[in-house]
Amino acid sequence: MSLKIVTANRLRDGAVVYLAGSARWSERLRDARRATDAAETDALLAAAERAVAAQEVVAPYLIDVVQADGTIHPVGTREIIRASRGPTIKPPVGSFRQDESHV
Amino acid sequence: MYRYDEFDHRFVAQRVEQFRDQVQRRLSGELSEDEFKPLRLMNGLYLQLHAYMLRVAIPYGTLSAKQMRKLAYIARRYDRGFGHFTTRQNIQYNWPKLNEVPDLLADLAEVEMHAIQTSGNCIRNVTADHYAGVAGDEIEDPRVYAEMIRQWSTLHPEFSFLPRKFKVAITGSPNDRAAVRVHDIGLRMVTNEAGEPGFEVIVGGGQGRTPIIGATIRKFLPKQYLLSYLEAILRVYNMLGRRDNIYKARIKILVKETGAEKFAELVEREWQAIKDTPVDLPDAEVERIAAYFAPPAYQTLGAYQPSFEEQRLADRDFAAWVRSNVAAHKQPGYSIVNISLKPEGGVPGDASADQMDLVADLADRYSLSEVRVSHMQNLVLPDVRQTDLYDLWQALVEGELATANIGLLGDIIACPGLDYCNLANARSIPVSQRIGRRFADLKRQHDIGELTLNISGCINACGHHHVGHIGLLGVDKKGEEFYQITLGGRRDEQASVGRIVGPAFSTDQVVDAVETIVNTYLDRRVDADERFIDTVGRIGLEPFKEDLYATH
Ligand code: SF4
């Protein structure tokens, strides 16, 4: 079976997150907990559903990843773009990431 | 400009507080996502690829300088310092946080703006000709009627749960700049034989999966009956529209399946029943609304302004900008200025907070404090004295807002695509940027002439690809981004849906394919006056296909 991880959006700010531990979510795909068989996949999904019930994340789902260079990489353009935490193009001059805002 | 009355103020303020409560209940777990989702959508809040996205309505595309400044403030305070102007004259923020959205909406309400009716199966924000009120070819300012429709449709109890979303567009000019034939209802102002103004009513147009050019169900509707007639259309749709299949739920499918003539009869019957009930506004109320759109106090100026003509002769870049970006105004000595949000290599429709502030300042200084948003994702300063054009242009150059490409190949419409959108198959923006770079030479763009190139990242067609002279549709082929090309679409009074030229092109091939199409046109056009769309009309698709696929 291929390698799978669970991703979702965080409820509070919508950020892309990956299930990292049994109840921990990370913004970095490489932290994600990997499933290699059906039992592990079920465990991942069960943990994700608990996080949904606890108002942490919304709409979790499984994605395929591949292992290379000692880490994991998403498959398909959509998940590659999600994992990069932003669009593939530069926003207009004068824009910033929200955590850089000092207002 | 329209100003809120007591009712509007109270209504919007109540909605903000109601939503604040709903967000709290969601965060505390009292509401599940399934319960909350329809509530957030009713307030324009989507969950996209990377974050939430808030869509704010800009009714009929008209903004005051003060409102534009607030949009800039919101971009800085709640987002990442920019916003995206859309093909429906809205603005979208790409990174708001759920817990901050109620405060954001409260700030918006301070300048009489909101995000209501920007999502869901209701009557959406009404779009209008972005030259409304200032166009030389206009019969009447369509915004008066757009505002009437806004008030009538806002929370209309009968129309909050339509089979599907419902979009209305309106133009007061015979030359259609509002794409009225590809909306659920399109209204085009016309005059009858007695010279009285009224509306041609077009129904069942639309893009998306099933692009259809709308059918005229009434050639002339006296304007005082606008609301009762619209109500009759909506009632027929509400009764007969399909709710069992989302792909068949739009009014265009109903009109197509019923037949336009039969549909018109059904509407007529319904209309006769409600025609003389109080649905239509009394004259005094129409006048009250119309007064908000009364023309500003223009100066009496000559049509010929020598200083402007001299500046044009002296500065070629300015002259090129005037040629493509400045349009005729109904008032002598004034002009309409289009501000391109399509700089070479930029994101179509994106503006930074600094640029929004600059546009607001320039509107105060040069355009009677008013700004418009066009459905081509550009901005407009509607009331500029010709003698101010040169100074304005220089200020726009400073702000990187003076690209002289309105209506030309670089003026690409592109939806957010897979860079932001949850429904996308492929990216739109990078393709638009690569095409923009390939045709970066503005002189070449001016030589090619009028040409619309529209890109959508999926069949929902937010990028209006069906009605671009050249349309690009992103498709997914085994995980790879491909682009299907259509030719011959147009959104004007001769609206038509583009036809597919052949198999889709890969990301690597698509820019070359566009260039091949342009070259085929340049080789075949009768002379420089024959526009791209006219050449396609004359020679058909075959020569383009030959050049595109001969070597493949
Ligand atoms: S056309 Fe598709 S990809 Fe583009 S914004 Fe609309 S839904 Fe998203």
XYZ file of C-alpha atoms and ligand atoms in Angstrom:
663
model
C 0.000 0.000 0.000
C 1.129 3.540 -0.694
C 2.077 5.873 2.107
C -0.781 7.992 3.441
C -1.148 10.958 5.764
C -4.114 13.045 6.912
C -4.534 16.714 6.115
C -7.222 19.244 7.073
C -7.748 22.969 7.542
C -7.488 24.434 11.026
C -10.847 25.726 12.194
C -9.643 29.011 13.659
C -7.682 30.374 10.687
C -8.211 27.869 7.900
C -4.492 27.044 7.666
C -3.443 23.780 6.027
C -2.400 21.300 8.686
C -1.255 17.682 8.865
C -1.938 15.201 11.606
C 1.402 14.763 13.317
C 0.848 12.840 16.524
C -2.305 11.236 17.841
C -3.727 14.690 18.607
C -1.141 17.109 17.305
C -1.442 19.056 14.050
C 1.479 20.622 12.246
C 1.695 23.155 9.416
C 4.665 21.205 8.056
C 3.939 18.222 5.913
C 7.194 16.516 6.880
C 5.919 16.233 10.484
C 2.929 14.176 9.382
C 2.305 10.748 10.840
C 2.421 8.147 8.089
C 0.187 5.143 7.584
C 1.414 2.128 5.715
C -1.528 -0.243 6.088
C -5.285 -0.207 6.527
C -5.162 -0.399 10.312
C -2.828 2.605 10.541
C -4.970 4.524 8.084
C -8.065 3.843 10.167
C -6.239 5.022 13.266
C -5.259 8.260 11.507
C -8.825 8.918 10.415
C -10.188 8.158 13.866
C -7.736 10.643 15.395
C -8.745 13.211 12.792
C -12.422 12.775 13.597
C -11.674 13.374 17.276
C -9.975 16.641 16.277
C -13.047 17.613 14.280
C -15.220 16.940 17.309
C -12.859 19.047 19.414
C -13.231 22.048 17.021
C -9.597 21.920 16.008
C -9.844 21.161 12.302
C -12.396 20.870 9.521
C -12.774 18.519 6.575
C -9.884 16.086 7.138
C -8.963 13.659 4.385
C -6.244 11.215 3.418
C -3.600 12.020 0.854
C -0.887 9.957 -0.773
C 2.718 10.882 -0.197
C 5.973 9.508 -1.540
C 9.215 9.087 0.307
C 12.362 10.633 -1.155
C 15.487 12.412 0.088
C 14.798 11.276 3.630
C 11.424 12.997 3.830
C 7.925 12.790 2.347
C 6.435 14.699 -0.565
C 2.817 15.175 -1.592
C 1.511 13.760 -4.861
C -0.345 15.927 -7.392
C -0.309 19.676 -8.029
C -3.117 20.479 -5.618
C -1.437 18.927 -2.593
C 1.967 20.279 -3.589
C 0.466 23.784 -3.639
C -1.329 23.257 -0.329
C 1.859 21.993 1.275
C 3.759 25.063 0.075
C 1.437 27.173 2.287
C 0.643 29.740 -0.353
C 0.114 30.350 -4.052
C 2.865 29.517 -6.525
C 2.967 33.122 -7.675
C 4.089 36.245 -5.913
C 1.285 38.394 -4.510
C 1.484 42.108 -5.388
C 4.281 44.332 -4.127
C 3.454 45.574 -0.652
C 1.783 42.390 0.544
C 3.034 40.455 3.553
C 2.332 37.323 5.525
C -0.117 37.954 8.290
C 2.290 36.959 11.033
C 4.539 39.785 9.809
C 1.815 42.340 10.295
C 2.449 44.661 13.207
C -0.869 46.439 13.218
C -23.814 57.441 -4.603
C -26.390 55.468 -2.696
C -26.342 56.020 1.068
C -27.814 53.590 3.583
C -31.059 54.560 5.228
C -31.963 53.625 8.804
C -33.236 50.235 7.748
C -30.053 49.351 5.841
C -27.864 50.388 8.777
C -29.825 48.392 11.269
C -30.037 45.381 9.037
C -26.298 45.204 8.328
C -25.386 45.861 11.978
C -27.735 43.098 13.094
C -26.218 40.672 10.629
C -22.719 41.402 11.935
C -23.773 40.705 15.516
C -25.683 37.621 14.504
C -22.598 36.299 12.721
C -20.378 37.174 15.684
C -22.595 34.969 17.787
C -22.539 32.180 15.219
C -18.737 32.236 15.016
C -18.529 32.075 18.806
C -20.859 29.116 18.863
C -18.815 27.404 16.172
C -15.540 27.935 18.012
C -17.023 26.696 21.262
C -18.375 23.593 19.589
C -22.043 24.434 19.952
C -22.343 24.401 16.169
C -20.836 21.670 14.008
C -19.193 22.487 10.677
C -22.249 21.099 8.875
C -24.461 23.488 10.810
C -22.095 26.416 10.492
C -21.155 26.150 6.821
C -24.436 27.494 5.378
C -24.301 30.339 7.914
C -20.789 31.390 6.988
C -21.592 31.123 3.283
C -24.547 33.457 3.794
C -21.951 35.928 4.994
C -19.599 35.421 2.065
C -17.062 33.298 3.943
C -15.608 30.317 2.086
C -12.938 27.818 3.084
C -10.388 27.651 0.293
C -7.154 25.834 -0.347
C -4.910 27.654 2.125
C -7.304 29.595 4.317
C -10.723 31.169 4.593
C -11.719 33.557 1.827
C -14.135 36.429 2.345
C -16.026 37.833 -0.627
C -17.216 41.391 -0.112
C -19.934 42.849 -2.321
C -19.322 46.035 -4.252
C -22.870 46.768 -5.414
C -22.896 47.526 -9.148
C -19.154 48.079 -8.922
C -19.349 51.577 -7.427
C -17.106 52.640 -4.534
C -16.395 55.923 -2.820
C -12.798 56.881 -2.100
C -13.605 56.405 1.578
C -14.823 52.863 0.976
C -11.725 52.068 -1.075
C -9.567 53.279 1.814
C -11.457 50.971 4.148
C -10.831 48.052 1.793
C -7.121 48.898 1.992
C -7.289 49.092 5.787
C -8.963 45.700 5.932
C -6.328 44.202 3.642
C -3.651 45.368 6.094
C -5.414 44.750 9.362
C -7.011 41.369 8.696
C -5.232 40.020 5.669
C -1.840 40.050 4.001
C -1.926 43.515 2.529
C -3.774 42.838 -0.694
C -7.133 41.938 -2.165
C -8.450 40.444 -5.377
C -11.070 42.190 -7.531
C -13.260 39.633 -9.253
C -15.239 39.270 -12.454
C -18.411 39.910 -10.458
C -17.274 43.313 -9.227
C -16.556 41.940 -5.768
C -13.364 41.962 -3.744
C -11.988 38.811 -2.159
C -9.645 38.591 0.790
C -7.581 35.441 0.797
C -6.407 35.053 4.381
C -8.905 36.250 6.982
C -9.055 34.360 10.288
C -12.414 32.991 11.308
C -12.347 34.538 14.775
C -11.523 37.971 13.293
C -14.150 37.994 10.563
C -16.910 39.505 12.761
C -14.669 42.505 13.546
C -13.788 42.773 9.885
C -17.471 42.855 8.965
C -18.139 45.491 11.612
C -15.404 47.656 10.076
C -16.931 47.176 6.637
C -20.357 48.156 7.936
C -18.895 51.514 9.018
C -18.610 52.390 5.331
C -21.917 50.783 4.388
C -20.464 47.599 2.957
C -21.013 43.921 3.673
C -20.547 40.398 2.373
C -24.217 39.409 2.256
C -25.549 37.759 -0.906
C -22.073 37.025 -2.213
C -22.588 33.292 -1.837
C -25.347 30.721 -1.570
C -28.504 30.092 -3.560
C -29.824 33.637 -3.454
C -29.922 36.630 -5.764
C -26.290 37.687 -5.827
C -24.768 41.126 -5.933
C -26.168 42.831 -9.058
C -23.488 43.788 -11.563
C -23.674 46.780 -13.874
C -21.850 48.566 -16.640
C -18.730 50.029 -15.005
C -19.232 53.168 -17.098
C -22.728 53.639 -15.629
C -23.748 57.262 -15.355
C -20.828 58.587 -17.384
C -20.926 56.717 -20.699
C -21.688 58.796 -23.759
C -23.917 56.094 -25.245
C -26.113 55.646 -22.178
C -29.897 56.032 -22.078
C -30.167 56.101 -18.283
C -27.940 55.315 -15.326
C -28.571 51.582 -14.711
C -27.439 51.817 -11.079
C -30.767 53.317 -10.076
C -32.392 50.057 -11.147
C -29.551 47.932 -9.804
C -30.096 49.559 -6.405
C -33.839 48.924 -6.637
C -33.106 45.271 -7.364
C -30.627 45.134 -4.482
C -33.206 46.413 -2.025
C -35.937 44.182 -3.389
C -33.802 41.036 -3.421
C -32.040 41.503 -0.083
C -33.534 38.863 2.118
C -36.619 38.544 -0.019
C -38.353 35.756 1.920
C -39.409 33.964 -1.216
C -35.969 34.034 -2.807
C -33.531 33.113 -0.046
C -33.643 29.441 -0.959
C -33.673 29.360 -4.717
C -32.799 26.141 -6.543
C -29.383 27.686 -7.243
C -27.452 30.959 -7.172
C -28.921 33.726 -9.297
C -27.021 36.476 -11.062
C -28.440 39.656 -12.550
C -26.537 42.110 -14.758
C -27.752 45.428 -16.067
C -26.662 47.997 -18.614
C -28.154 51.365 -19.489
C -26.438 51.432 -22.883
C -27.102 49.672 -26.158
C -23.393 48.742 -26.189
C -23.185 45.982 -23.654
C -20.256 46.310 -21.265
C -21.926 44.228 -18.557
C -22.152 40.869 -20.376
C -25.912 40.785 -19.865
C -26.446 37.834 -22.219
C -24.507 35.442 -20.009
C -26.405 36.053 -16.781
C -29.460 34.395 -15.267
C -31.233 37.657 -15.991
C -29.740 40.346 -18.198
C -31.334 43.768 -18.503
C -30.493 46.046 -21.392
C -31.992 49.473 -21.539
C -33.672 50.335 -24.834
C -36.199 52.886 -26.038
C -39.512 52.045 -27.676
C -40.966 53.730 -30.728
C -42.356 56.524 -28.587
C -38.841 57.166 -27.287
C -39.640 55.933 -23.784
C -36.930 54.038 -21.943
C -37.494 50.473 -20.810
C -35.693 47.161 -20.664
C -35.021 44.302 -22.987
C -35.259 41.318 -20.642
C -32.902 38.439 -21.318
C -33.191 35.216 -19.354
C -31.315 31.965 -19.012
C -27.824 32.951 -20.021
C -24.873 31.627 -18.117
C -21.425 30.147 -18.266
C -20.154 27.247 -16.201
C -20.570 23.647 -17.300
C -23.355 24.455 -19.743
C -22.669 27.816 -21.378
C -25.797 29.340 -22.876
C -26.489 32.713 -24.424
C -29.618 34.102 -22.805
C -32.907 34.415 -24.685
C -34.873 37.646 -24.928
C -38.265 36.989 -23.378
C -39.443 40.571 -23.619
C -38.201 43.116 -26.100
C -39.536 46.059 -24.175
C -40.575 46.236 -20.563
C -41.719 49.665 -19.372
C -39.240 50.523 -16.656
C -41.836 51.099 -13.950
C -42.652 47.376 -14.069
C -39.118 46.138 -13.558
C -39.567 44.636 -10.098
C -42.904 42.958 -10.686
C -41.611 41.421 -13.894
C -38.452 40.170 -12.178
C -40.562 38.799 -9.380
C -42.654 36.915 -11.915
C -39.516 35.380 -13.461
C -38.201 34.366 -10.049
C -41.536 32.843 -9.075
C -41.663 30.697 -12.191
C -38.081 29.618 -11.552
C -38.746 28.913 -7.898
C -41.734 26.746 -8.789
C -40.312 24.862 -11.765
C -36.534 24.987 -11.374
C -34.911 21.659 -10.581
C -33.662 21.029 -7.100
C -32.765 17.363 -7.581
C -29.599 17.879 -9.616
C -27.151 20.690 -8.946
C -25.994 20.666 -12.576
C -29.520 21.237 -13.822
C -30.685 23.711 -11.230
C -29.801 27.011 -12.898
C -32.566 28.915 -14.661
C -30.764 28.460 -17.989
C -31.586 24.742 -17.931
C -35.226 25.471 -17.125
C -35.490 27.998 -19.962
C -33.769 25.601 -22.340
C -35.957 22.652 -21.401
C -39.179 24.676 -21.353
C -38.352 26.677 -24.459
C -37.937 30.449 -24.290
C -41.369 31.181 -25.755
C -43.205 28.943 -23.364
C -41.147 30.293 -20.488
C -42.047 33.839 -21.522
C -45.738 32.877 -21.479
C -45.440 31.461 -17.969
C -43.755 34.641 -16.798
C -46.361 36.767 -18.532
C -49.175 34.899 -16.798
C -47.520 35.240 -13.404
C -46.790 38.889 -14.071
C -50.378 39.730 -14.949
C -51.376 38.418 -11.527
C -48.972 40.629 -9.576
C -48.467 43.518 -11.959
C -50.579 46.065 -10.199
C -49.863 45.007 -6.654
C -47.386 47.084 -4.623
C -44.323 45.137 -5.809
C -43.350 47.979 -8.107
C -42.085 51.085 -6.423
C -44.122 54.282 -6.421
C -42.628 57.115 -8.470
C -41.597 59.020 -5.380
C -39.485 56.096 -4.170
C -37.874 55.654 -7.579
C -37.048 59.358 -7.553
C -35.641 59.112 -4.058
C -33.240 56.374 -5.179
C -32.463 58.106 -8.469
C -31.459 61.258 -6.582
C -28.494 59.373 -5.108
C -27.200 58.824 -8.614
C -27.806 62.325 -9.905
C -24.846 63.503 -11.986
C -22.258 65.440 -9.968
C -21.730 69.153 -10.520
C -19.546 69.072 -13.616
C -17.710 72.145 -14.763
C -18.618 73.554 -18.130
C -15.604 72.755 -20.236
C -14.835 72.724 -23.914
C -14.636 69.441 -25.738
C -11.227 70.454 -27.052
C -8.566 70.974 -24.395
C -5.382 72.279 -26.040
C -3.056 71.387 -23.142
C -4.237 67.785 -23.202
C -3.699 67.562 -26.950
C -0.186 69.008 -26.571
C 0.733 66.561 -23.833
C -0.480 63.743 -25.993
C 1.698 64.842 -28.880
C 4.721 65.394 -26.672
C 4.724 62.094 -24.771
C 4.266 58.852 -26.687
C 3.817 56.675 -23.622
C 1.078 58.966 -22.395
C -0.518 58.910 -25.838
C -0.491 55.095 -25.880
C -2.090 55.000 -22.445
C -4.771 57.478 -23.512
C -5.480 55.374 -26.578
C -6.100 52.146 -24.683
C -7.089 53.201 -21.168
C -9.105 56.393 -21.540
C -12.719 56.307 -22.725
C -15.193 58.942 -23.884
C -17.254 60.662 -21.195
C -20.727 62.069 -21.756
C -19.635 65.431 -20.365
C -17.437 67.597 -22.628
C -13.925 68.069 -21.257
C -14.104 64.965 -19.030
C -12.833 61.431 -19.549
C -13.271 57.968 -18.076
C -9.960 56.488 -16.942
C -9.384 52.754 -16.733
C -6.735 51.635 -14.270
C -5.253 48.344 -15.384
C -4.770 45.770 -12.634
C -2.860 43.675 -15.170
C 0.759 44.779 -15.030
C 3.134 42.527 -16.919
C 3.824 39.503 -14.722
C 1.217 40.553 -12.137
C -1.845 38.763 -10.809
C -4.981 39.851 -12.730
C -7.301 41.729 -10.388
C -4.937 41.863 -7.397
C -4.237 45.203 -5.751
C -2.095 45.882 -2.725
C -3.404 47.988 0.144
C -0.966 50.729 -0.889
C -2.367 50.704 -4.409
C -5.937 50.852 -3.074
C -4.985 53.850 -0.951
C -3.338 55.503 -3.922
C -6.419 54.966 -6.075
C -8.584 56.411 -3.292
C -6.341 59.486 -3.073
C -6.365 59.927 -6.845
C -10.139 59.560 -6.879
C -10.377 62.349 -4.305
C -8.019 64.541 -6.242
C -9.103 63.883 -9.812
C -12.395 61.973 -10.001
C -14.973 63.456 -7.645
C -14.117 60.791 -5.039
C -15.569 57.890 -6.971
C -14.077 54.590 -8.143
C -15.558 51.734 -10.137
C -14.665 48.071 -10.369
C -15.074 46.476 -13.786
C -15.940 42.859 -14.450
C -12.666 42.677 -16.331
C -10.950 42.938 -12.917
C -9.788 46.502 -13.450
C -10.598 49.795 -11.713
C -12.097 52.920 -13.214
C -11.934 56.593 -12.296
C -15.148 57.793 -13.904
C -14.959 61.594 -13.796
C -11.546 62.956 -14.746
C -11.049 66.350 -16.383
C -9.003 65.994 -19.547
C -6.660 68.688 -18.312
C -5.843 66.474 -15.302
C -5.106 63.356 -17.313
C -1.378 63.935 -17.633
C -0.853 64.484 -13.894
C -3.043 61.533 -13.070
C -1.154 59.315 -15.486
C 2.170 60.261 -13.905
C 0.840 59.409 -10.452
C -0.418 56.066 -11.755
C 2.967 55.322 -13.316
C 4.537 55.860 -9.882
C 2.088 53.371 -8.355
C 2.662 50.789 -11.120
C -0.941 51.216 -12.176
C -0.508 52.713 -15.627
C -0.097 49.692 -17.882
C -1.527 50.745 -21.250
C -3.264 47.491 -22.083
C -7.015 47.858 -21.486
C -8.874 45.728 -24.033
C -5.596 44.349 -25.379
C -3.967 40.954 -25.065
C -2.284 41.803 -21.752
C -5.641 42.623 -20.157
C -6.200 38.970 -19.314
C -9.079 37.883 -17.105
C -7.968 35.033 -14.863
C -9.753 33.389 -11.961
C -7.734 32.503 -8.839
C -7.399 28.911 -10.086
C -5.444 26.229 -8.299
C -3.249 28.780 -6.539
C -6.152 29.574 -4.216
C -9.348 27.801 -5.177
C -10.590 24.552 -3.725
C -12.501 23.595 -6.847
C -9.742 24.168 -9.378
C -8.259 21.650 -11.783
C -5.359 23.790 -12.852
C -3.669 27.109 -12.222
C -4.808 30.214 -14.079
C -2.561 32.966 -12.769
C 0.863 31.600 -13.777
C -0.407 30.965 -17.302
C -1.708 34.530 -17.535
C 1.673 35.774 -16.334
C 3.599 33.750 -18.887
C 1.348 34.952 -21.696
C 1.746 38.507 -20.391
C 5.521 38.157 -20.536
C 5.494 36.648 -24.007
C 3.529 39.654 -25.242
C 5.229 42.154 -22.931
C 5.983 44.534 -25.801
C 3.088 46.969 -25.563
C 3.632 48.182 -29.099
C 3.053 44.626 -30.272
C -0.134 44.464 -28.185
C -1.385 47.700 -29.707
C -0.571 46.327 -33.187
C -2.546 43.167 -32.460
C -5.425 45.320 -31.259
C -8.598 44.461 -29.406
C -8.444 40.948 -28.022
C -9.830 39.346 -24.887
C -8.110 36.320 -23.409
C -9.896 34.737 -20.454
C -8.703 31.874 -18.248
C -10.657 29.663 -15.844
C -9.131 27.022 -13.614
C -12.174 24.764 -13.891
C -15.502 24.438 -15.648
C -17.206 26.796 -13.196
C -15.888 29.494 -15.526
C -15.294 32.297 -13.014
C -12.619 33.472 -15.464
C -15.295 33.794 -18.208
C -13.298 31.636 -20.635
C -16.392 30.779 -22.687
C -16.805 34.401 -23.737
C -13.150 35.306 -24.269
C -12.095 35.812 -27.883
C -9.500 33.281 -26.796
C -10.605 31.146 -23.855
C -8.401 28.870 -21.782
C -9.916 26.249 -19.523
C -7.719 24.373 -17.062
C -8.264 20.626 -17.069
C -6.631 17.826 -15.146
C -5.105 15.075 -17.238
C -3.800 12.307 -15.006
C -2.614 14.795 -12.422
C -1.085 17.189 -14.964
C -2.388 20.675 -15.740
C -3.663 21.013 -19.302
C -5.522 23.840 -21.038
C -8.344 23.516 -23.493
C -8.570 26.428 -25.912
C -11.751 27.955 -27.299
C -11.968 30.649 -29.955
C -14.625 33.126 -30.968
C -16.344 33.736 -27.639
C -17.636 37.217 -26.959
C -19.524 38.902 -24.150
C -20.846 41.979 -25.906
C -24.199 42.619 -27.579
C -23.290 39.889 -30.083
C -22.482 37.448 -27.307
C -21.450 33.953 -28.277
C -19.787 30.939 -26.713
C -16.310 30.077 -27.918
C -15.715 26.814 -29.760
C -13.067 24.285 -28.795
C -10.176 24.179 -31.274
C -8.973 20.683 -30.462
C -7.106 18.635 -27.873
C -5.859 20.495 -24.809
C -2.304 21.781 -24.492
C 0.119 21.067 -21.679
C 1.412 23.842 -19.442
C 4.588 23.881 -21.508
C 2.774 24.152 -24.816
C -0.017 26.563 -23.997
C 1.823 29.879 -24.353
C 3.221 28.833 -27.741
C -0.293 27.815 -28.756
C -1.628 31.273 -27.904
C 1.170 32.859 -29.921
C 0.407 30.578 -32.872
C -3.238 31.688 -32.726
C -2.235 35.338 -32.658
C 0.137 34.826 -35.586
C -2.536 33.043 -37.606
C -4.746 36.052 -37.042
C -2.012 38.537 -38.008
C -1.280 36.577 -41.200
C -4.905 36.344 -42.181
C -6.461 39.639 -41.183
C -7.568 41.816 -44.080
C -5.883 44.839 -42.563
C -5.044 46.281 -39.171
C -8.637 47.399 -38.727
C -10.029 43.888 -38.814
C -10.205 42.830 -35.181
C -9.255 39.343 -34.017
C -12.873 38.435 -33.308
C -13.931 39.576 -36.794
C -11.209 37.532 -38.450
C -12.299 34.442 -36.501
C -15.870 35.159 -37.591
C -14.819 35.454 -41.218
C -12.391 32.551 -41.606
C -13.706 30.157 -38.960
C -11.627 27.818 -36.818
C -10.044 25.699 -39.538
C -6.968 27.868 -40.298
C -6.254 28.122 -36.577
C -6.553 24.368 -36.156
C -4.212 23.763 -39.059
C -1.536 26.014 -37.635
C -1.980 24.679 -34.103
C -2.015 20.989 -34.804
C -0.124 20.573 -38.082
C 3.150 20.035 -36.278
C 1.786 18.061 -33.370
S -13.331 28.857 -12.343
Fe -13.035 27.114 -10.982
S -10.906 27.354 -10.352
Fe -11.519 29.317 -11.114
S -12.225 30.417 -9.300
Fe -14.020 29.490 -10.284
S -14.292 27.585 -9.181
Fe -12.208 28.265 -8.768
